[in-house]
PDB file of C-alpha atoms in Angstrom:
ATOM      1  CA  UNK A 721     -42.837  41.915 223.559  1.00 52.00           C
ATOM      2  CA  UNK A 722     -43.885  41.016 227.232  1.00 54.00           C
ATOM      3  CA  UNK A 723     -42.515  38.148 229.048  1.00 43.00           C
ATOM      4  CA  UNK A 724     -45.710  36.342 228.896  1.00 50.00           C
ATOM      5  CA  UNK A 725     -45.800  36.999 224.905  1.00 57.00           C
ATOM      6  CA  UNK A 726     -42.724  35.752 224.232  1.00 60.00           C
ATOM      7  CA  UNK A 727     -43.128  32.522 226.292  1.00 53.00           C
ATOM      8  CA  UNK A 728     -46.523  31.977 224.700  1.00 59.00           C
ATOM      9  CA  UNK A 729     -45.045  32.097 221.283  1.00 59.00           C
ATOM     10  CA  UNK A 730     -42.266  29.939 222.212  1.00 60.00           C
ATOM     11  CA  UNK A 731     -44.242  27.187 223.228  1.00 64.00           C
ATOM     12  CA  UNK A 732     -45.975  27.065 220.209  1.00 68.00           C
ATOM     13  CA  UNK A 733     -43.126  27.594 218.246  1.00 70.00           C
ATOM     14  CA  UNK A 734     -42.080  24.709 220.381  1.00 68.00           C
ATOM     15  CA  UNK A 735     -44.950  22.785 219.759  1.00 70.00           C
ATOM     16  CA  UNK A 736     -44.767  22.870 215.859  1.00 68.00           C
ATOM     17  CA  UNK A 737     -41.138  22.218 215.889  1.00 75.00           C
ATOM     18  CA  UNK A 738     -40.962  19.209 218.008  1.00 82.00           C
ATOM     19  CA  UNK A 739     -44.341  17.570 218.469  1.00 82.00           C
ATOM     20  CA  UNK A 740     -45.002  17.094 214.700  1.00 81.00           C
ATOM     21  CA  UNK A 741     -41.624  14.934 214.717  1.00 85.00           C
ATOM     22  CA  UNK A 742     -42.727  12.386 217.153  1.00 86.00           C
ATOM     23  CA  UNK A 743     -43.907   8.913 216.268  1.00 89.00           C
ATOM     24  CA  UNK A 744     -48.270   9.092 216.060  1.00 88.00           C
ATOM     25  CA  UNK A 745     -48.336   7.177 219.204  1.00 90.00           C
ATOM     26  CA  UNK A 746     -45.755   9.440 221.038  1.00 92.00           C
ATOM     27  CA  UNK A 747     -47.680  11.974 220.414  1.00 89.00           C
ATOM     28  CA  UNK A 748     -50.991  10.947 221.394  1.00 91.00           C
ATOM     29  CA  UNK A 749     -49.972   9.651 224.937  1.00 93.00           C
ATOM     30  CA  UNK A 750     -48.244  13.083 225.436  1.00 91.00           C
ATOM     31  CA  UNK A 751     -51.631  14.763 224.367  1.00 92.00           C
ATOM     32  CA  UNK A 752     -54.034  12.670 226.449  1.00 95.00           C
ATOM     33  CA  UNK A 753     -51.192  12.928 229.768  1.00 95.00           C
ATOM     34  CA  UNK A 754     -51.125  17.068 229.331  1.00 93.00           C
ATOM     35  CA  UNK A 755     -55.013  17.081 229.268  1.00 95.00           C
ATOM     36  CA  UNK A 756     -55.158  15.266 232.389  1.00 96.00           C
ATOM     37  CA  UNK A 757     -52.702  17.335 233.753  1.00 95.00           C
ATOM     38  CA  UNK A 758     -54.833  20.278 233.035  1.00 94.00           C
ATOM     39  CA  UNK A 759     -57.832  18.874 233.971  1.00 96.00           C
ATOM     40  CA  UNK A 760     -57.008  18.019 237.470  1.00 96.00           C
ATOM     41  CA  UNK A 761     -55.684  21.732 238.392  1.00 95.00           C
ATOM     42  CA  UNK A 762     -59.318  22.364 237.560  1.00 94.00           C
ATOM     43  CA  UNK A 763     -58.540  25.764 235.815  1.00 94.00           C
ATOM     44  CA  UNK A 764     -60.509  28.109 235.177  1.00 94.00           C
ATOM     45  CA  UNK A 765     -60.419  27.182 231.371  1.00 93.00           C
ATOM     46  CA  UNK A 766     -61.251  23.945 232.574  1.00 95.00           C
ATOM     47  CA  UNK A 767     -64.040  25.378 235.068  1.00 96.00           C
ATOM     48  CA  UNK A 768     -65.848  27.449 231.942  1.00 96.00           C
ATOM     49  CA  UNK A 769     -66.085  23.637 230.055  1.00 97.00           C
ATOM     50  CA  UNK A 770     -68.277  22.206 232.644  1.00 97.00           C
ATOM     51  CA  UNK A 771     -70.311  25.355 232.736  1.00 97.00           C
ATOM     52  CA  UNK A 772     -71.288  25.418 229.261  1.00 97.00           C
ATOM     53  CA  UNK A 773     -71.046  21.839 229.054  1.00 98.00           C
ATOM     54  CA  UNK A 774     -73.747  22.310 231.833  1.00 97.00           C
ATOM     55  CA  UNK A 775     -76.127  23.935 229.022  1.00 97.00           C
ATOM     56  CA  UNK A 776     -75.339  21.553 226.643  1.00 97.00           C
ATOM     57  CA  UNK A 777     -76.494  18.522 228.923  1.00 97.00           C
ATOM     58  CA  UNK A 778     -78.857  19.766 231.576  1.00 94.00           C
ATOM     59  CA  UNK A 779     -79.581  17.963 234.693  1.00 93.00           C
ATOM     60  CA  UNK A 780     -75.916  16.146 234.179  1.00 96.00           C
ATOM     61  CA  UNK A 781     -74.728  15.741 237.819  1.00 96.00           C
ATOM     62  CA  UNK A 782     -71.597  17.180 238.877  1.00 95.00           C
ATOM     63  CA  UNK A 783     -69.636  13.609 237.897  1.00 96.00           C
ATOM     64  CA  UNK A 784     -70.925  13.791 234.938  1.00 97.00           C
ATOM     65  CA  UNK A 785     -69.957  17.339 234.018  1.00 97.00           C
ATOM     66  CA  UNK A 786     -66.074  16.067 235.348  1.00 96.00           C
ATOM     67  CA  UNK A 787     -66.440  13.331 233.400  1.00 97.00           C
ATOM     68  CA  UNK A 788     -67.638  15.533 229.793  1.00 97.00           C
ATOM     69  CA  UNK A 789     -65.013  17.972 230.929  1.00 97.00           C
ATOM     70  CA  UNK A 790     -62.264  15.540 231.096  1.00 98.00           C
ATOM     71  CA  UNK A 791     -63.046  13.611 227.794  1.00 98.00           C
ATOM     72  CA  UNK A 792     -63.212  17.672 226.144  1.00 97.00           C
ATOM     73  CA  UNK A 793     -59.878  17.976 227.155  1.00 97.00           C
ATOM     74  CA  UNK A 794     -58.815  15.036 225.770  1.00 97.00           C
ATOM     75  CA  UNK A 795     -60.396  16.062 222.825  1.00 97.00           C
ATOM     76  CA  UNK A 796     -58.785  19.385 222.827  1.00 95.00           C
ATOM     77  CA  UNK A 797     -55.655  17.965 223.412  1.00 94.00           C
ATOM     78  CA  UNK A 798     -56.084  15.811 220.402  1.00 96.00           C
ATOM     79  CA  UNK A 799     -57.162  18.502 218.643  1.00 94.00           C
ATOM     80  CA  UNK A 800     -53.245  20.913 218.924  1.00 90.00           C
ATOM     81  CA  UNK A 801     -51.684  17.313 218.713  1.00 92.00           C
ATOM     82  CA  UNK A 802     -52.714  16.485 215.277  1.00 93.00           C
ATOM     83  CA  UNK A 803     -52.774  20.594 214.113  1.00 87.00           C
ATOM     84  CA  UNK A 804     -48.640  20.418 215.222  1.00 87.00           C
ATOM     85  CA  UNK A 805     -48.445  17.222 213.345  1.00 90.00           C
ATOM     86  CA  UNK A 806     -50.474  18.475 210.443  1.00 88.00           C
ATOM     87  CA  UNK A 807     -47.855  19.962 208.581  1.00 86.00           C
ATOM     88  CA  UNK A 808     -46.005  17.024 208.511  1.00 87.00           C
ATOM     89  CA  UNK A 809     -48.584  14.435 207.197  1.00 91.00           C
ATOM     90  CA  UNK A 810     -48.732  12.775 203.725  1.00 94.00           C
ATOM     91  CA  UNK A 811     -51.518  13.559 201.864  1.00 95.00           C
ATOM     92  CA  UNK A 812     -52.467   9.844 201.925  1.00 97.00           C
ATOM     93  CA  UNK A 813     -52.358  10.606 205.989  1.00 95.00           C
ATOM     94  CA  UNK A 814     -54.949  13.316 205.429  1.00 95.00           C
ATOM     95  CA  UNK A 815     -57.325  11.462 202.953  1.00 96.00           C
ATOM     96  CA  UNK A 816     -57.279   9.114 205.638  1.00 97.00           C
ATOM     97  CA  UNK A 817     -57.790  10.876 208.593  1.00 97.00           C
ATOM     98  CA  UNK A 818     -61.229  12.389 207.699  1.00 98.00           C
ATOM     99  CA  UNK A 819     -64.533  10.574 206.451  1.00 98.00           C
ATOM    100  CA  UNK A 820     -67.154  13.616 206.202  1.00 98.00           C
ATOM    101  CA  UNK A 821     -70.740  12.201 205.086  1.00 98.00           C
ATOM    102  CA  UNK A 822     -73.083  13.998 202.713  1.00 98.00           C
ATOM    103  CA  UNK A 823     -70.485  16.328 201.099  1.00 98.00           C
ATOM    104  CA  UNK A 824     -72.845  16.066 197.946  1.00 97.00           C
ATOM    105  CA  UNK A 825     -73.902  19.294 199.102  1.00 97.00           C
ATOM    106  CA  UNK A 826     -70.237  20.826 199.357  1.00 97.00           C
ATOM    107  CA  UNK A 827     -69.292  19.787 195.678  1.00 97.00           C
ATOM    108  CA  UNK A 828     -72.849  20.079 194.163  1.00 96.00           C
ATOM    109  CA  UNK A 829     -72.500  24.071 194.807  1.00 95.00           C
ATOM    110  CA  UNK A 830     -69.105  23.880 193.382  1.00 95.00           C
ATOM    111  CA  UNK A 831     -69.505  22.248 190.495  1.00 94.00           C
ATOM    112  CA  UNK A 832     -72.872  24.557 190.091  1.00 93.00           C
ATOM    113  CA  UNK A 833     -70.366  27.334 189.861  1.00 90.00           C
ATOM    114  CA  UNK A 834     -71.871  28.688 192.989  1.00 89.00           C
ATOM    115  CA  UNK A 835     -69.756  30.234 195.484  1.00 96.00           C
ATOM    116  CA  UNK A 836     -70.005  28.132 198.957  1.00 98.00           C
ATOM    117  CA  UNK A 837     -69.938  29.371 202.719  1.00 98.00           C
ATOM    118  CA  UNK A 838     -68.705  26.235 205.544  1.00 98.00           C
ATOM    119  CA  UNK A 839     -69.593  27.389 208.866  1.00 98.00           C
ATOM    120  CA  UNK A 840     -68.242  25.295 211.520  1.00 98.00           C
ATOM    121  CA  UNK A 841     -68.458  25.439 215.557  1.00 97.00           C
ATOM    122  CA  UNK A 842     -65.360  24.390 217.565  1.00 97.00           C
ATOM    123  CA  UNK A 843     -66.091  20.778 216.934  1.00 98.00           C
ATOM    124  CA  UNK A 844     -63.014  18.417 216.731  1.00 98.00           C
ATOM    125  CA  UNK A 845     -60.052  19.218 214.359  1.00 96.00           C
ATOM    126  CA  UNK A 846     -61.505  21.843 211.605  1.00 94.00           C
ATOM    127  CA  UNK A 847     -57.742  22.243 210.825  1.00 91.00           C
ATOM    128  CA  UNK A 848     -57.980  18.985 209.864  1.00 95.00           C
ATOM    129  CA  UNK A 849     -61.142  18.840 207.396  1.00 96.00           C
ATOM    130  CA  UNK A 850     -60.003  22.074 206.135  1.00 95.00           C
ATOM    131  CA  UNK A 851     -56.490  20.198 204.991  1.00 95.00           C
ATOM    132  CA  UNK A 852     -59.232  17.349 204.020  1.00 97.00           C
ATOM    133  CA  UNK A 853     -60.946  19.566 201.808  1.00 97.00           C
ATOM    134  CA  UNK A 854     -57.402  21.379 200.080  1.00 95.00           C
ATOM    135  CA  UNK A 855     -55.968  17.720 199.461  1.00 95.00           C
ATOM    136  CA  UNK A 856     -58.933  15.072 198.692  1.00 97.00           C
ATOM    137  CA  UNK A 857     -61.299  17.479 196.778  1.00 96.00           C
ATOM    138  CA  UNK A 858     -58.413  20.023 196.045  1.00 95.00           C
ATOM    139  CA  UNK A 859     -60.160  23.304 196.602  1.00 96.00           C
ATOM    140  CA  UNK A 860     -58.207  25.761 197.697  1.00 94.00           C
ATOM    141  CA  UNK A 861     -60.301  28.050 200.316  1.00 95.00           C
ATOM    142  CA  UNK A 862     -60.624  30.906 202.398  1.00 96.00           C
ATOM    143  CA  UNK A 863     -61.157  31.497 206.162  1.00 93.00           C
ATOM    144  CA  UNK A 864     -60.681  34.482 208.928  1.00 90.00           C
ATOM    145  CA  UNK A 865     -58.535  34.049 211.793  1.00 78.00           C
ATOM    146  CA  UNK A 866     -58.547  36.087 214.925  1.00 71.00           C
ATOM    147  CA  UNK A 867     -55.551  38.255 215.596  1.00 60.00           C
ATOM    148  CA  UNK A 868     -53.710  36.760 218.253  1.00 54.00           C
ATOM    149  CA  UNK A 869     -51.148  38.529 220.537  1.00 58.00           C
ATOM    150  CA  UNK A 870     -48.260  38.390 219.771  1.00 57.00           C
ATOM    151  CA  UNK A 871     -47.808  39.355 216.709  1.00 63.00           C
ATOM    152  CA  UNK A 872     -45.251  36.450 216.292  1.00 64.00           C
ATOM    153  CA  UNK A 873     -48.263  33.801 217.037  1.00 63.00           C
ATOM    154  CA  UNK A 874     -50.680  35.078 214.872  1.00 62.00           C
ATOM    155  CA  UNK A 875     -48.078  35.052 211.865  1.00 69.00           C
ATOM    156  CA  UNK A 876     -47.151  31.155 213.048  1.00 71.00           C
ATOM    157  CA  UNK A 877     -50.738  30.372 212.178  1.00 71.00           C
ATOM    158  CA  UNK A 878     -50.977  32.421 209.617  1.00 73.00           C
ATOM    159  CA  UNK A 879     -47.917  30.515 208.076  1.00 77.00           C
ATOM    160  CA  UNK A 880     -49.190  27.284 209.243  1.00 77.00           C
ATOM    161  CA  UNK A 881     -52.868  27.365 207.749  1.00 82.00           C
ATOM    162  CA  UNK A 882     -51.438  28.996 204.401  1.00 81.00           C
ATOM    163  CA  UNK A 883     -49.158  25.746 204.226  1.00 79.00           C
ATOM    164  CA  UNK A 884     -52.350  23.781 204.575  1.00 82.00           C
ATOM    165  CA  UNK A 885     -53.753  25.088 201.605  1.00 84.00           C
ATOM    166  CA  UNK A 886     -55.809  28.167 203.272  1.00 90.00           C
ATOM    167  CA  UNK A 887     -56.004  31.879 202.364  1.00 91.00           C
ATOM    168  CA  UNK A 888     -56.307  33.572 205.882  1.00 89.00           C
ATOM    169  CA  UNK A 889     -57.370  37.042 206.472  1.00 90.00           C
ATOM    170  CA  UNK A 890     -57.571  38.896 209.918  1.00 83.00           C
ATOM    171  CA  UNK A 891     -60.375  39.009 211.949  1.00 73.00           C
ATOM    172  CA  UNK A 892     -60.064  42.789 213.009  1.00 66.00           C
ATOM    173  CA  UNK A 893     -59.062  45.477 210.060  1.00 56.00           C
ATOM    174  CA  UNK A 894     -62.733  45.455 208.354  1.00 58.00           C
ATOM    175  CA  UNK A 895     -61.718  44.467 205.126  1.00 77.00           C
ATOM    176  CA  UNK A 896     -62.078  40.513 205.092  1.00 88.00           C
ATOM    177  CA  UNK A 897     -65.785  41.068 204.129  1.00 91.00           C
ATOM    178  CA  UNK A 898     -65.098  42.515 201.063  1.00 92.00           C
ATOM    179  CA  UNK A 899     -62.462  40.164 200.294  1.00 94.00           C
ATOM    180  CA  UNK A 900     -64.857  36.806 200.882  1.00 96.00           C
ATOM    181  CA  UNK A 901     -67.616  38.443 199.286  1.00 96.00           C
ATOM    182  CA  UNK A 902     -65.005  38.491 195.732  1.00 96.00           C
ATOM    183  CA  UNK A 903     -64.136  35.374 196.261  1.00 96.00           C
ATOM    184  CA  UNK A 904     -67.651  33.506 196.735  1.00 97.00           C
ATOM    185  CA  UNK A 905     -68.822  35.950 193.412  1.00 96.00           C
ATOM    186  CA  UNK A 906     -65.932  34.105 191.749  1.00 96.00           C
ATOM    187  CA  UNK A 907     -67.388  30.953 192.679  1.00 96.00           C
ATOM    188  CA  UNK A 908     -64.796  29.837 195.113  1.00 97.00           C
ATOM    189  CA  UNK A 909     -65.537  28.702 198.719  1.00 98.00           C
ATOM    190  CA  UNK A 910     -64.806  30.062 202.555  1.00 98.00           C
ATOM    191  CA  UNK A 911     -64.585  28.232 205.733  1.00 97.00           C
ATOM    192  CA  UNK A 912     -65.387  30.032 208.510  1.00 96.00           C
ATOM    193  CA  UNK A 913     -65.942  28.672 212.238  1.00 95.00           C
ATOM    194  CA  UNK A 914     -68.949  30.754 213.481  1.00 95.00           C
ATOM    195  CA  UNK A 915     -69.947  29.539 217.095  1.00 96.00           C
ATOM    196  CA  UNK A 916     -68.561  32.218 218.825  1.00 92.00           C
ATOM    197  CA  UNK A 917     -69.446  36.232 218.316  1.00 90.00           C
ATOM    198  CA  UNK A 918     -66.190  38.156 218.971  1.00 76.00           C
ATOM    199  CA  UNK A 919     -67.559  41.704 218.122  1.00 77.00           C
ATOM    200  CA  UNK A 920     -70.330  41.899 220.714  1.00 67.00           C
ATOM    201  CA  UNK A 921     -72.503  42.823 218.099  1.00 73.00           C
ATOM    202  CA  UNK A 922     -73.362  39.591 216.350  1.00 90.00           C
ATOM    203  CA  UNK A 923     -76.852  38.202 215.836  1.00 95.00           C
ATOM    204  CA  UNK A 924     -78.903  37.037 219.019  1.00 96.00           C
ATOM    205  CA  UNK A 925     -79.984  33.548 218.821  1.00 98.00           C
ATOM    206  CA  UNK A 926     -81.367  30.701 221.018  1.00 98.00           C
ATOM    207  CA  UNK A 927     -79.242  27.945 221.690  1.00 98.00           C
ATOM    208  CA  UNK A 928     -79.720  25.386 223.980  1.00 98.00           C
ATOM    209  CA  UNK A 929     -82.569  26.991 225.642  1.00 96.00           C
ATOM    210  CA  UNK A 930     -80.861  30.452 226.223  1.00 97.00           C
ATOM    211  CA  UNK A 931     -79.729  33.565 224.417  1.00 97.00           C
ATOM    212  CA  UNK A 932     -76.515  33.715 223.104  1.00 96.00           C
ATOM    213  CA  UNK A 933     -74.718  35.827 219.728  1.00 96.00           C
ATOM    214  CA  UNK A 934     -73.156  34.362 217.065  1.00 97.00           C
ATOM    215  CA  UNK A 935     -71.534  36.527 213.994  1.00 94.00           C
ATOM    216  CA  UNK A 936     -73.759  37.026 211.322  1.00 94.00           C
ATOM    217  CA  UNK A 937     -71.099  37.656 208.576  1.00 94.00           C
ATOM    218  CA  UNK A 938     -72.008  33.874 206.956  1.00 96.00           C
ATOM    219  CA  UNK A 939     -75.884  34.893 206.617  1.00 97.00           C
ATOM    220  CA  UNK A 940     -75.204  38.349 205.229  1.00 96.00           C
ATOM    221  CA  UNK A 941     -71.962  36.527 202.669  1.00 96.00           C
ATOM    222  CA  UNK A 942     -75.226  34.491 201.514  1.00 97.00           C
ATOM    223  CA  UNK A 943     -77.630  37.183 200.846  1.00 97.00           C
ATOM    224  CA  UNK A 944     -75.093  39.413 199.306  1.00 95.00           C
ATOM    225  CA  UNK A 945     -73.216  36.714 197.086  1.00 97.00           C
ATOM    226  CA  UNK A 946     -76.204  34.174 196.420  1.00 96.00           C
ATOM    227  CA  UNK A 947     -73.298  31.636 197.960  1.00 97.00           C
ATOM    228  CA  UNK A 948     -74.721  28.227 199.722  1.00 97.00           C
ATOM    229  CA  UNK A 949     -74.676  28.566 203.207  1.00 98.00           C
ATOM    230  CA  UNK A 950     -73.909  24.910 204.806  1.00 98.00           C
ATOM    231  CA  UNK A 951     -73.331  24.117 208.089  1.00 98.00           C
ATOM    232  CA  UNK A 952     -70.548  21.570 209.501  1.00 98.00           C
ATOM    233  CA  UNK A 953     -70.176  19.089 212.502  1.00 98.00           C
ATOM    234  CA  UNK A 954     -67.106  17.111 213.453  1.00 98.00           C
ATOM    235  CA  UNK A 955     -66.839  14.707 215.966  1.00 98.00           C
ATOM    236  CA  UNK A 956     -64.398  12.175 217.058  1.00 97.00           C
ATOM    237  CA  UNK A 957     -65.403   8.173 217.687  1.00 95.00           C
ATOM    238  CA  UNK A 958     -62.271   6.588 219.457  1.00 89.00           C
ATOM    239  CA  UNK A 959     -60.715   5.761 216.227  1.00 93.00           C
ATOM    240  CA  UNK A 960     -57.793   7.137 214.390  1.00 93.00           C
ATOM    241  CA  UNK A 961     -60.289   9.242 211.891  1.00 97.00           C
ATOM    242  CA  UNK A 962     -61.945  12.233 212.446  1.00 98.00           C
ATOM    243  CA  UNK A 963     -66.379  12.017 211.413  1.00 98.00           C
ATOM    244  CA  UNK A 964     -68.074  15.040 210.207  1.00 98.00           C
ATOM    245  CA  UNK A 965     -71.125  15.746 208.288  1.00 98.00           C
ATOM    246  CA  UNK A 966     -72.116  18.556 205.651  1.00 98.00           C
ATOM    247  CA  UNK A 967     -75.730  19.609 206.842  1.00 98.00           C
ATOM    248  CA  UNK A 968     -78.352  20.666 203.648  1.00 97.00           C
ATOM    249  CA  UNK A 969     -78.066  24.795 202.595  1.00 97.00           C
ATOM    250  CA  UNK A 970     -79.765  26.861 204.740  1.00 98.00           C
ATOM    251  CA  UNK A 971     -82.233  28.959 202.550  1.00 96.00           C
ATOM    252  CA  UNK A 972     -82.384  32.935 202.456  1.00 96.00           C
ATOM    253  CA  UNK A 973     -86.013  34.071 203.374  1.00 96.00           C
ATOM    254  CA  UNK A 974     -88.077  34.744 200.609  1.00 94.00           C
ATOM    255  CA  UNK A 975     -89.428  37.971 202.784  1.00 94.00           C
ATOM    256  CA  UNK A 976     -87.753  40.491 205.609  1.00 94.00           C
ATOM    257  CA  UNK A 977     -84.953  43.331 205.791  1.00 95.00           C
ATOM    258  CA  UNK A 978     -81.580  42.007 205.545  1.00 94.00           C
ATOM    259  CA  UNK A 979     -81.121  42.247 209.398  1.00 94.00           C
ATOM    260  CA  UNK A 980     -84.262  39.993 209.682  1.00 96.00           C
ATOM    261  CA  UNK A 981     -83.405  37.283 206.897  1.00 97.00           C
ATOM    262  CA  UNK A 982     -79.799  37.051 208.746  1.00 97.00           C
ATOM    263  CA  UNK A 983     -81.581  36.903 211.955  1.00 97.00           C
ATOM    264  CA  UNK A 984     -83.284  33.868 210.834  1.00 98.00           C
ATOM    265  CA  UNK A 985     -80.542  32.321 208.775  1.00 98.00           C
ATOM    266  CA  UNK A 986     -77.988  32.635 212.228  1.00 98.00           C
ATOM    267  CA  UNK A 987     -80.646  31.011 214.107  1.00 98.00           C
ATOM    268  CA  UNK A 988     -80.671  28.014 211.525  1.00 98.00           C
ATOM    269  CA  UNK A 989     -77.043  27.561 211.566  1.00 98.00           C
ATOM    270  CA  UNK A 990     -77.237  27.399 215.670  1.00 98.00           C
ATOM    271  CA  UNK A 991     -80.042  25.243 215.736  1.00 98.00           C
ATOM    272  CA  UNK A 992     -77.482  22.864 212.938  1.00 98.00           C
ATOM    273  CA  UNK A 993     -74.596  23.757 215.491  1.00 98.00           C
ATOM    274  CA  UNK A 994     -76.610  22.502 218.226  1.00 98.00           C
ATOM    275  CA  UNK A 995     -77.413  19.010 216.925  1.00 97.00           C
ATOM    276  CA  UNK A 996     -73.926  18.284 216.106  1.00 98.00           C
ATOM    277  CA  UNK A 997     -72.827  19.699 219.791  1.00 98.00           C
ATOM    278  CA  UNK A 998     -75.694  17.608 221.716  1.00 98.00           C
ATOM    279  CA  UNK A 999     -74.561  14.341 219.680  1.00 97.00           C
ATOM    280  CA  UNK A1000     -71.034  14.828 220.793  1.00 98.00           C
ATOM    281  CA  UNK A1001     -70.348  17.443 223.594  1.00 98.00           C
ATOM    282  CA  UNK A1002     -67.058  16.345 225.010  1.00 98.00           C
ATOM    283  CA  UNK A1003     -65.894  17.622 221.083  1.00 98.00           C
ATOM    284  CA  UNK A1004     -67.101  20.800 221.565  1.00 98.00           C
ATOM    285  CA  UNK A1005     -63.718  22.460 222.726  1.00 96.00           C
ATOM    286  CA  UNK A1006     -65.439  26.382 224.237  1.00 96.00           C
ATOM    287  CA  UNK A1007     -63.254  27.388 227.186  1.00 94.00           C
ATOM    288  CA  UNK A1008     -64.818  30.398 227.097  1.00 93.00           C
ATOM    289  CA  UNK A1009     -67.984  32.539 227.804  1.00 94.00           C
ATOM    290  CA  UNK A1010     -70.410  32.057 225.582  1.00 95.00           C
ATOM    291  CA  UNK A1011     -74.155  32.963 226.801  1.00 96.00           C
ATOM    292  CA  UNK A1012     -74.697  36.070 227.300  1.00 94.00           C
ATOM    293  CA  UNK A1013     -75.826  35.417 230.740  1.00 94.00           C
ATOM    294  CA  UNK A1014     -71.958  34.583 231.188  1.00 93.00           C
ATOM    295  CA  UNK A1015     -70.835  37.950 229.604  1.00 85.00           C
ATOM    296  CA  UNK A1016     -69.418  41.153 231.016  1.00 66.00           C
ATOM    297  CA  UNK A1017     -71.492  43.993 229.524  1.00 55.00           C
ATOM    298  CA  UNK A1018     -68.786  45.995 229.367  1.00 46.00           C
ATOM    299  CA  UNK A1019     -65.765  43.625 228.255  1.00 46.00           C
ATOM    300  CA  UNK A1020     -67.933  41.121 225.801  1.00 48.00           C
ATOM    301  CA  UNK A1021     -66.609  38.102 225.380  1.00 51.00           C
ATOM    302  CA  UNK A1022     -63.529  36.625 226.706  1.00 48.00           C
TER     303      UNK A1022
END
């Protein structure tokens, strides 16, 4: 393992370890003093916040994009602060932490015996509602996580969703398809968080006035499963709790190929994505290249 591994994955071991044993306020001060830390080196994770923050809000003037990208780190920060401390919460603490609205639609297609698809952008703490969703309605669920390098970090979150009540299957390897697709048939329900294309060879869509890709794997689950497809927005208000809404299914078309009915089904969930993002920006925690007007041809996203 390089040098640069093994200090990654000791900071997060680090992280989970120490963090989730300090007292709530502790650990929020620490949170909101490392994203202003951060924020004033003016990164280049930092720097790729404003840009797309830039889409997200046109015309904002430059103080305004510092001021959006300063609040998103704050919300970022937030967001590893409570995911260290996760583990270590009651499940009184996580009942309480999240009050999603309209999540009729979520146990509806449950109790219908209908498997159900979550798709989610990087809104807030999804950690969190998933946890919400394992303890208050106590559905177990599964979700794809990208392999991260090291090794030894990608088994730490592995290990640390799977405590939260998730099954997690890579990203890469090809199988997780088949895998969801059994468990929606069986009537059970994934999560996945489906902003962000990393293949390269997602579906093309229009969001926020430009083209972008964004996987289609939750509009082909749909067709091939019959599963609900419903899309998710978090957000955070300045309180201790987390906000989030379950948006109505988004239909399969009645007509098309199966590339065409996901192309429109992908579209819907950005267009779902996009309210939720516009409503609440400095939640929206993408520090990287998203458009593809932002993308090496070559190296995809990164």
């Amino acid at each position: 393992m390089s040098v640069p591994d093994r200090l990654s994955d000791a900071l997060y071991g680090a992280g989970w370890s120490t963090v989730k044993r300090l007292p709530e306020p502790v650990a929020q001060r620490l949170g909101r003093t490392i994203a202003d830390l951060a924020w004033k080196k003016r990164g280049k994770g930092v720097l790729r916040l404003e840009a797309n923050y830039a889409r997200v809000v046109p015309g904002a003037t430059p103080e305004r994009l510092a001021e959006l990208s300063r609040k998103g780190m704050r919300s970022y920060l937030r967001y590893w602060m409570e995911s260290f401390r996760l583990p270590a919460w009651s499940p009184e603490r996580i009942r309480a932490g999240f009050d999603p609205k309209d999540v009729h639609h979520l146990t509806g297609g449950l109790d219908a015996g209908k498997g159900v698809i979550l798709a989610l952008p990087h809104l807030a703490n999804w950690d969190l509602a998933g946890a919400w969703v394992t303890t208050e309605l106590r559905t177990p669920f599964t979700t794809v996580a990208e392999r991260l390098k090291p090794e030894t970090l990608y088994d730490r979150f592995v290990a640390y969703r799977e405590g939260l009540g998730m099954e997690v299957l890579p990203h890469s390897g090809g199988s997780a398809f088949g895998t969801l697709a059994r468990r929606l048939r069986d009537g059970g329900l994934v999560c996945l968080v489906a902003d962000r294309d990393l293949s390269s060879s997602g579906v093309e869509v229009d969001f926020f006035g430009e083209k972008a890709r964004m996987p289609a794997g939750p509009a082909l689950l749909a067709q091939h499963t019959g599963a609900l497809l419903l899309p998710v927005t978090l957000w955070y208000d300045g309180s201790p709790v987390m906000r989030g809404r379950v948006h109505p299914p988004i239909e399969v078309p009645e007509s098309g190929t199966r590339a065409e009915k996901a192309s429109v089904m992908t579209q819907a969930l950005a267009d779902a994505f996009a309210t939720g993002i516009a409503e609440h920006p400095e939640d929206w925690h993408m520090l990287q290249r998203l458009w593809l007007a932002d993308l090496d041809p070559v190296k995809g996203p990164s």
